[in-house]
PDB file of C-alpha atoms in Angstrom:
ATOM      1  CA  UNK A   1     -27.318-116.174 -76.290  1.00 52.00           C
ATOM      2  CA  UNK A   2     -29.025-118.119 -73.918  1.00 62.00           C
ATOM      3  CA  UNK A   3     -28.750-115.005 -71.106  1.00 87.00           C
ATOM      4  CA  UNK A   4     -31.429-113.409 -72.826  1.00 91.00           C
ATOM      5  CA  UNK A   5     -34.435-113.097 -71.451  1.00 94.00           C
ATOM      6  CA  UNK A   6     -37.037-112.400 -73.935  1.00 96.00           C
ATOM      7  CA  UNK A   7     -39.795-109.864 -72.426  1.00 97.00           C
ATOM      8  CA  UNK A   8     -41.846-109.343 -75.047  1.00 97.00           C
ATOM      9  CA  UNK A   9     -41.885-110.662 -78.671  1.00 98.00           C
ATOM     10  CA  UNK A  10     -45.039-110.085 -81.448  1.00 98.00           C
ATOM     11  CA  UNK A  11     -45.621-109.878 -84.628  1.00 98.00           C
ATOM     12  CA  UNK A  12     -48.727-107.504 -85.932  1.00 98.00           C
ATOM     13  CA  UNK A  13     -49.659-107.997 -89.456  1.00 96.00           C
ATOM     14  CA  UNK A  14     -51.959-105.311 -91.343  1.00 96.00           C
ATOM     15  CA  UNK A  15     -50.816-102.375 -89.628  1.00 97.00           C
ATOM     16  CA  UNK A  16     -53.729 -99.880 -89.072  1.00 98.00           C
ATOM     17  CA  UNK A  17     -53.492 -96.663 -90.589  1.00 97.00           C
ATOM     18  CA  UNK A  18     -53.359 -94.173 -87.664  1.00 97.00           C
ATOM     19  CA  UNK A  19     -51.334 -96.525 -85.931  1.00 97.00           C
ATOM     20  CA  UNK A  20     -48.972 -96.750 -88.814  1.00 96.00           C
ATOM     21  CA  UNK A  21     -49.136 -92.826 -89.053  1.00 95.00           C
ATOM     22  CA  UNK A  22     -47.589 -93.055 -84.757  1.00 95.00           C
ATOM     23  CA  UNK A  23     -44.964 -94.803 -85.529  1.00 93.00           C
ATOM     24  CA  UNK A  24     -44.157 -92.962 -88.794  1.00 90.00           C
ATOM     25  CA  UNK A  25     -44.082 -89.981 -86.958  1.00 91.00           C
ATOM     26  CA  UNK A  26     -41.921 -91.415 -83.784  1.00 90.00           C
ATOM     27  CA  UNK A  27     -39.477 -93.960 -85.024  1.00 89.00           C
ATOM     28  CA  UNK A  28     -35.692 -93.570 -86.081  1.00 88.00           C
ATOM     29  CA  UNK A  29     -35.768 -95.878 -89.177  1.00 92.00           C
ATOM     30  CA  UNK A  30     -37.748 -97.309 -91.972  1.00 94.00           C
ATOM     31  CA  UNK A  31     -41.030 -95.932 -91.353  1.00 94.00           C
ATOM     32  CA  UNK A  32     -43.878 -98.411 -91.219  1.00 95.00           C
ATOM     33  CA  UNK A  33     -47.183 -98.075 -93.835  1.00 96.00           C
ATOM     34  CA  UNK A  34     -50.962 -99.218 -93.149  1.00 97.00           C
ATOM     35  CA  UNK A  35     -51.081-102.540 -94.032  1.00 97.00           C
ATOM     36  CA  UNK A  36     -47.395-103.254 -93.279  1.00 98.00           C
ATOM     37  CA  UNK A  37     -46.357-106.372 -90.591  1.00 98.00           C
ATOM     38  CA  UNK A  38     -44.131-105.544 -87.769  1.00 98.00           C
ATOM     39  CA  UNK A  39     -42.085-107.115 -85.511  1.00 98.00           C
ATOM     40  CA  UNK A  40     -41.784-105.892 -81.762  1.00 98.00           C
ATOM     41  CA  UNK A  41     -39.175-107.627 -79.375  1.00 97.00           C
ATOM     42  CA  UNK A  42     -38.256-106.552 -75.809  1.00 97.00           C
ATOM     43  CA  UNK A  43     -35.681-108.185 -73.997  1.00 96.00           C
ATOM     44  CA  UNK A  44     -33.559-108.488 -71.140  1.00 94.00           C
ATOM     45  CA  UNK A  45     -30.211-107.622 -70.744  1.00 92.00           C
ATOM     46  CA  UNK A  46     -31.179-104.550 -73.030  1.00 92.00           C
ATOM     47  CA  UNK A  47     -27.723-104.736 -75.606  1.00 91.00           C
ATOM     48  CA  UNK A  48     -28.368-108.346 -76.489  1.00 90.00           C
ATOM     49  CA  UNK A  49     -31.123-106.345 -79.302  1.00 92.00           C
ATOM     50  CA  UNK A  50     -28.157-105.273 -81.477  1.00 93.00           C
ATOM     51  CA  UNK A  51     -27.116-108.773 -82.534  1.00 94.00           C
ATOM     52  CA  UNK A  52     -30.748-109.900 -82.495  1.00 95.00           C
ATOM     53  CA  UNK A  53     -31.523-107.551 -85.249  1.00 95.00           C
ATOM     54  CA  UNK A  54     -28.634-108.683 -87.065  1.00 96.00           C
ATOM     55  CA  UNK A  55     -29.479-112.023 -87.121  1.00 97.00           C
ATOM     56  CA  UNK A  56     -33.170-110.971 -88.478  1.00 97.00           C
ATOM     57  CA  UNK A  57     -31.419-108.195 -90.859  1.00 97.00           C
ATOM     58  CA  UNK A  58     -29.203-110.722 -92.426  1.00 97.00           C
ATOM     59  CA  UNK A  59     -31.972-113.936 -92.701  1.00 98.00           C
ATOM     60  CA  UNK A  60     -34.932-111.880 -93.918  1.00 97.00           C
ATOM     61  CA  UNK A  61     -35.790-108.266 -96.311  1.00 97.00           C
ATOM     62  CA  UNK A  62     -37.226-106.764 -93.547  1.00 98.00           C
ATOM     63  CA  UNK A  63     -35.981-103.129 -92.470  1.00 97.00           C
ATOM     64  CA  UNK A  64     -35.055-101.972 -89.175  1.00 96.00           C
ATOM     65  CA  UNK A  65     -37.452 -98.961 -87.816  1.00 95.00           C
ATOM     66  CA  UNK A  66     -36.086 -98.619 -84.146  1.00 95.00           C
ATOM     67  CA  UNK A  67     -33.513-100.283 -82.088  1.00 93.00           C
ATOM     68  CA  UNK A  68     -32.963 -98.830 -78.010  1.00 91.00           C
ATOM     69  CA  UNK A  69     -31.313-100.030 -75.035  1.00 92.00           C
ATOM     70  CA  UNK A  70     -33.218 -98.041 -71.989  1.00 86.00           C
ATOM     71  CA  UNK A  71     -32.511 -98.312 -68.668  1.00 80.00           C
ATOM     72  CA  UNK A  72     -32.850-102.311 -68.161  1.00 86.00           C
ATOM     73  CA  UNK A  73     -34.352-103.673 -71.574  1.00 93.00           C
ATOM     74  CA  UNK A  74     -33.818-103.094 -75.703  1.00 95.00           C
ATOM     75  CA  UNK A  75     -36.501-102.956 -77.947  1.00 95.00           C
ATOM     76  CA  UNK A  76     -36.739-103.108 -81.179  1.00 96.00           C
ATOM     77  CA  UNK A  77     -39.428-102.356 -84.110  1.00 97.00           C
ATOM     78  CA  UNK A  78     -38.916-104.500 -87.232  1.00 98.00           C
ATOM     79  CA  UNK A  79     -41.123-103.618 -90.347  1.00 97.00           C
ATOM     80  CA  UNK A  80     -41.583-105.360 -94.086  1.00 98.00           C
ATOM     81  CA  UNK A  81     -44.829-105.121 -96.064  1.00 97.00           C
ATOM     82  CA  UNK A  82     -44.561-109.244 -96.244  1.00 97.00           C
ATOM     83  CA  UNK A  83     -45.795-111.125 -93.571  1.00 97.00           C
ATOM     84  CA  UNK A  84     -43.909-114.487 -94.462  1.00 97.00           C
ATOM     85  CA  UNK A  85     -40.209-112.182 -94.387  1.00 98.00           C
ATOM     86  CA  UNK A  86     -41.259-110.620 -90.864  1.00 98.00           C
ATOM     87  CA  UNK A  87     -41.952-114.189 -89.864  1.00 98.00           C
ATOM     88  CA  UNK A  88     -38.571-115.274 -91.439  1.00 98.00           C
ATOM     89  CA  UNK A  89     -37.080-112.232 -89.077  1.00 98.00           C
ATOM     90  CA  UNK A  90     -38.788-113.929 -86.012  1.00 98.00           C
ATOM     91  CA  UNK A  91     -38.197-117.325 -86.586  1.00 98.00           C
ATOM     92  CA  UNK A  92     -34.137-116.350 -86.912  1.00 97.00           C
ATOM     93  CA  UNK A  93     -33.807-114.411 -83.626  1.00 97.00           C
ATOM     94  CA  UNK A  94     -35.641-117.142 -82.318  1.00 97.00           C
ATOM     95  CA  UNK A  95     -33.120-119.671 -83.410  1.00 97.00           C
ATOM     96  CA  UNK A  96     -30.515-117.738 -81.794  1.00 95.00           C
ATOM     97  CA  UNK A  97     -31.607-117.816 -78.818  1.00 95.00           C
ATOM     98  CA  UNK A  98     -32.597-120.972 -78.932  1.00 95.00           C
ATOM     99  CA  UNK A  99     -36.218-120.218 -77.973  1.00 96.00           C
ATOM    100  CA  UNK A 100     -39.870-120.221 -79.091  1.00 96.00           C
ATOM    101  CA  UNK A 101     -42.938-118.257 -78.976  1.00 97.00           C
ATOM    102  CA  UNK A 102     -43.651-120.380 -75.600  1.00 97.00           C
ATOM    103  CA  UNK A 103     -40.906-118.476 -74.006  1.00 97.00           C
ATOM    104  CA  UNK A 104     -41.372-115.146 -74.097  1.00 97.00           C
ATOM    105  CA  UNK A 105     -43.363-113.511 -70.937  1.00 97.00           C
ATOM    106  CA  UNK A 106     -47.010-113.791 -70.770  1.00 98.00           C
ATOM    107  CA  UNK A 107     -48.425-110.183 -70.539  1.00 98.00           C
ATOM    108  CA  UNK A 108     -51.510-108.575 -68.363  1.00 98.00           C
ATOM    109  CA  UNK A 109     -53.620-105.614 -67.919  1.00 98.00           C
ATOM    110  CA  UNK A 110     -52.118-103.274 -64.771  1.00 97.00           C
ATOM    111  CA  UNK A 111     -54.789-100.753 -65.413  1.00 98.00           C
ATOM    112  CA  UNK A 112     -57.371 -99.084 -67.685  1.00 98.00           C
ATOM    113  CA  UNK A 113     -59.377 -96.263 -67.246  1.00 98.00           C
ATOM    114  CA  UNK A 114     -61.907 -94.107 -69.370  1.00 98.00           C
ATOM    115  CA  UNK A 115     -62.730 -90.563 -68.716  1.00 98.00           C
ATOM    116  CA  UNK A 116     -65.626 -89.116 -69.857  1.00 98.00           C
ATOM    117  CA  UNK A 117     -65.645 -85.628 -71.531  1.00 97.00           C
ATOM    118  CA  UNK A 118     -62.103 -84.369 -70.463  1.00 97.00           C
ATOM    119  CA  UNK A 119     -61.578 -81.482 -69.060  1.00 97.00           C
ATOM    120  CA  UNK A 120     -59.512 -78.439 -70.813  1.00 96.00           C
ATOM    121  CA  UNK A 121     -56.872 -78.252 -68.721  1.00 96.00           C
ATOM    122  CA  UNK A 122     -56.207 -81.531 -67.984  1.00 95.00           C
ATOM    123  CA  UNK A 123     -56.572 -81.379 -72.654  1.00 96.00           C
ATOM    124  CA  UNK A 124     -53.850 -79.041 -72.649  1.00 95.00           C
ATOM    125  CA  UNK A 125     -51.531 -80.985 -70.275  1.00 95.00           C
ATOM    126  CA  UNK A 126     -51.821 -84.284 -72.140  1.00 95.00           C
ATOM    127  CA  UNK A 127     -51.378 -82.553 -75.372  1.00 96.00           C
ATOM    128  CA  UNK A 128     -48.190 -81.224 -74.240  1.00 95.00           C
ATOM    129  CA  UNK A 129     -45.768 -84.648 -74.619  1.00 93.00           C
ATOM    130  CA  UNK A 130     -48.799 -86.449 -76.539  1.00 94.00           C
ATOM    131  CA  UNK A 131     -47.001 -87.358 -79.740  1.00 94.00           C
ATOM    132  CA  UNK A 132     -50.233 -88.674 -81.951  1.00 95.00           C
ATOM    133  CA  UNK A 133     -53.671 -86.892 -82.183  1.00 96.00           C
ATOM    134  CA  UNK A 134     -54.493 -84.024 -79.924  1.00 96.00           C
ATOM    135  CA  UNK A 135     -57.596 -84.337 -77.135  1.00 96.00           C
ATOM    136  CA  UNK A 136     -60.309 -82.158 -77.858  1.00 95.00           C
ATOM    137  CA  UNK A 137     -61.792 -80.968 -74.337  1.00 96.00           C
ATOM    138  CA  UNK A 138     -65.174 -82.371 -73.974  1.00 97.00           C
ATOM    139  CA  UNK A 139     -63.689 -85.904 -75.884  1.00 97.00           C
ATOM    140  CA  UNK A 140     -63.515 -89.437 -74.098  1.00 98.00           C
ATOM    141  CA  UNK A 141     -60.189 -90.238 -73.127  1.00 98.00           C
ATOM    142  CA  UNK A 142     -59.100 -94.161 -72.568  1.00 98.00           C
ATOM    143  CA  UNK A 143     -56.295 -95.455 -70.700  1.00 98.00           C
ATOM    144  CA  UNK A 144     -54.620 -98.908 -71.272  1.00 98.00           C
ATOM    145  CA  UNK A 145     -51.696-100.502 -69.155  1.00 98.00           C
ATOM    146  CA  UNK A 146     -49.812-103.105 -69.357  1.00 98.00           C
ATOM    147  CA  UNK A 147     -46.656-105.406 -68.897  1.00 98.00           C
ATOM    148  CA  UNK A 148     -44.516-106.314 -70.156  1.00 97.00           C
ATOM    149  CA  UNK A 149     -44.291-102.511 -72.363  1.00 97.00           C
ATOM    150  CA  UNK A 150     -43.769-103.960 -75.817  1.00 97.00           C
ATOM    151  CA  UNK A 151     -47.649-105.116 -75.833  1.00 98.00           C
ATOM    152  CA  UNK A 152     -48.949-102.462 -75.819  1.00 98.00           C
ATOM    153  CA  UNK A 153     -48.533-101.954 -79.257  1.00 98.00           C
ATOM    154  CA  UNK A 154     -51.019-104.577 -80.100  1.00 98.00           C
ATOM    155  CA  UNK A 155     -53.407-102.851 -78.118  1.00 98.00           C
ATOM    156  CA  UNK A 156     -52.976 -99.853 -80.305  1.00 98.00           C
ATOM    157  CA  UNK A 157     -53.695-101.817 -83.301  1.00 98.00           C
ATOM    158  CA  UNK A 158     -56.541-103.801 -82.242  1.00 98.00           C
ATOM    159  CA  UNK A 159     -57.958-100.625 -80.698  1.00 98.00           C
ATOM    160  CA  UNK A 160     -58.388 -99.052 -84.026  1.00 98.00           C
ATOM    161  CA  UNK A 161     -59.147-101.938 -85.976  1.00 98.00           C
ATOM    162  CA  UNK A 162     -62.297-102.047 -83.624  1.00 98.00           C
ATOM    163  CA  UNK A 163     -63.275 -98.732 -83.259  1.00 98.00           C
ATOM    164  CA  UNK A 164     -63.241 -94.897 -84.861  1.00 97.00           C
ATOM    165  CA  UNK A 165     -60.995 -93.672 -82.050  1.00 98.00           C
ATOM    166  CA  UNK A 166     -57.941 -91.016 -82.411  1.00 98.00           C
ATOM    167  CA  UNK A 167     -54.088 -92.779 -81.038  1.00 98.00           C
ATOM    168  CA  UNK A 168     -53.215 -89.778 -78.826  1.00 98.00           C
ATOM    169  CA  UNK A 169     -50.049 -91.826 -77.254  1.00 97.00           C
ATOM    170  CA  UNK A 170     -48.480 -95.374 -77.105  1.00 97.00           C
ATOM    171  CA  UNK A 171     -45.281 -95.816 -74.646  1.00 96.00           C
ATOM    172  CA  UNK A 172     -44.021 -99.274 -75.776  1.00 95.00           C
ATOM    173  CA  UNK A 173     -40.938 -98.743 -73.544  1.00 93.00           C
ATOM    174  CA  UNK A 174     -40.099 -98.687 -70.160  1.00 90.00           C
ATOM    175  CA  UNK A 175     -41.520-101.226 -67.205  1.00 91.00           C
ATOM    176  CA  UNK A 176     -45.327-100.368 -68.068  1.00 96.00           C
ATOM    177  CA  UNK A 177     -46.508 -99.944 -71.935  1.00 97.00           C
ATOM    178  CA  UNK A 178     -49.587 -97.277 -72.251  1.00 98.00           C
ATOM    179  CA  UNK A 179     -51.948 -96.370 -74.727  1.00 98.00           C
ATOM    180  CA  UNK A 180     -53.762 -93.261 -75.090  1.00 98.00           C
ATOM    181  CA  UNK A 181     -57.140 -93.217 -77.278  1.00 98.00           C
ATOM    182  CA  UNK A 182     -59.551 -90.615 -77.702  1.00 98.00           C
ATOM    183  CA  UNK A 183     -63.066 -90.204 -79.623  1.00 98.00           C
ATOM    184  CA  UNK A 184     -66.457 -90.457 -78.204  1.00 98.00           C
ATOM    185  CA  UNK A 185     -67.344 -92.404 -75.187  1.00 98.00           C
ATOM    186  CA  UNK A 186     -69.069 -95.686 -77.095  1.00 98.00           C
ATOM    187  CA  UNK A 187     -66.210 -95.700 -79.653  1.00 98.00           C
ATOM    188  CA  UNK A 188     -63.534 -95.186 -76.422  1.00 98.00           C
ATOM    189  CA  UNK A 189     -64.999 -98.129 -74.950  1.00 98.00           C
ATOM    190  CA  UNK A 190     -64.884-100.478 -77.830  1.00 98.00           C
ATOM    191  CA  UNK A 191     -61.278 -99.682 -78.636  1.00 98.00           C
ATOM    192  CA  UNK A 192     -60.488-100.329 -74.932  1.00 98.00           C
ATOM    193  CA  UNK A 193     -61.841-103.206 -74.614  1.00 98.00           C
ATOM    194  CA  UNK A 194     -60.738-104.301 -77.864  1.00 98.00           C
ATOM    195  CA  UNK A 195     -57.353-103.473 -76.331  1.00 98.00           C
ATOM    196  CA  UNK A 196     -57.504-105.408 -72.910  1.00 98.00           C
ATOM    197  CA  UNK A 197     -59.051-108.051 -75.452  1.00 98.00           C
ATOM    198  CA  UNK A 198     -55.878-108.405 -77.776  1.00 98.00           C
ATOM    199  CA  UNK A 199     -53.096-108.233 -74.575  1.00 98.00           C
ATOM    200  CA  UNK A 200     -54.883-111.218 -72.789  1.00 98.00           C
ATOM    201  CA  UNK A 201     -54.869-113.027 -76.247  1.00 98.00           C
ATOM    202  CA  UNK A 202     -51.673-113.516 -76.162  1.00 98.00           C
ATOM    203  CA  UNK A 203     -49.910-116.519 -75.086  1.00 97.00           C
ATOM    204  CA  UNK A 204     -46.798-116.967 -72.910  1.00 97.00           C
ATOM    205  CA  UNK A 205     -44.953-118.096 -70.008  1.00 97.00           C
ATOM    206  CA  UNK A 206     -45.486-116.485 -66.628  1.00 94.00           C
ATOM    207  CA  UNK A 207     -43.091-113.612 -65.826  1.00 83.00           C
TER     208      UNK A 207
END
């Protein structure tokens, strides 16, 4: 399975609740709890995920909570409320692709932005494919890119952990991962920067 490019791989341990409450609201599978670890791969040519999962199915308890191909990359959401089995998970699709850690794409920051006291209109039109919390108008609205996509779902996490901010929308997939956050404008800019914080934490090769 050496073909396989791996895009984006992370494991998140204590799963924040409203973060926890996304994904139980947006997944196909086993639905994640607060406090839960996940795993979160991304990876290039997009099938090579179905035998992945296998392989971490098959070595470890963990339960499968989403598995897509899009147009050029698979992801996949694994979820246990043991750390040590969703490590198990990772360590096994590691060994079959004869990887590590070291190997999978380093990601950055494309963009962030922060709005203060948003608009109604503008409200409405976010709430309208928002799948977490609605905006308020008059509410602080943060922005958070990045690539690789899968990343951004640390953001999400480290975002609350840091600050009383709302998830309004996290887009894991695709060629850019985005988070959403609302809340007031102090507790908009911690989470964001808590956000940025976690993505450039993370270690990698260049992609």
């Amino acid at each position: 399975m050496s073909d396989i490019t791996i895009r984006a791989l992370i494991q998140i341990d204590n799963l924040q609740p409203k973060f926890a409450a996304y994904n139980g609201a947006t997944v196909q599978g086993s639905v994640p709890l607060s406090g839960d670890t996940i795993l979160i791969g991304e990876f290039a040519p997009g099938n090579g995920v179905f035998t992945l999962i296998d392989k971490a199915l098959k070595a470890s308890s963990v339960e499968a909570t989403s598995q897509l191909v899009e147009r050029e990359f698979g992801f996949f959401i694994l979820r246990s409320p043991s750390n040590g089995e969703v490590g198990i998970a990772r360590d096994a699709i590691l060994d079959a692709l004869g990887a590590g850690m070291s190997d999978r794409i380093k990601p950055s920051i494309a963009s962030t932005q922060i709005i203060n006291s948003v608009e109604p209109y503008q409200a409405q039109l976010l709430n309208k494919w928002r799948k977490g919390s609605m905006i308020v108008p008059g509410q602080t609205l943060g922005i958070v890119e990045c690539a690789p996509a899968a990343y951004i779902s640390i953001a999400a996490n480290e975002a609350e952990k840091a600050a009383d901010i709302d998830i309004v929308e996290v887009r894991a997939v695709g060629r850019f991962g985005r988070l959403f956050v609302s809340g007031t404008e102090n507790s908009v800019k911690v989470g964001v920067d808590a956000a940025v914080a976690a993505v450039e934490a993370v270690t990698g090769r260049d992609g």
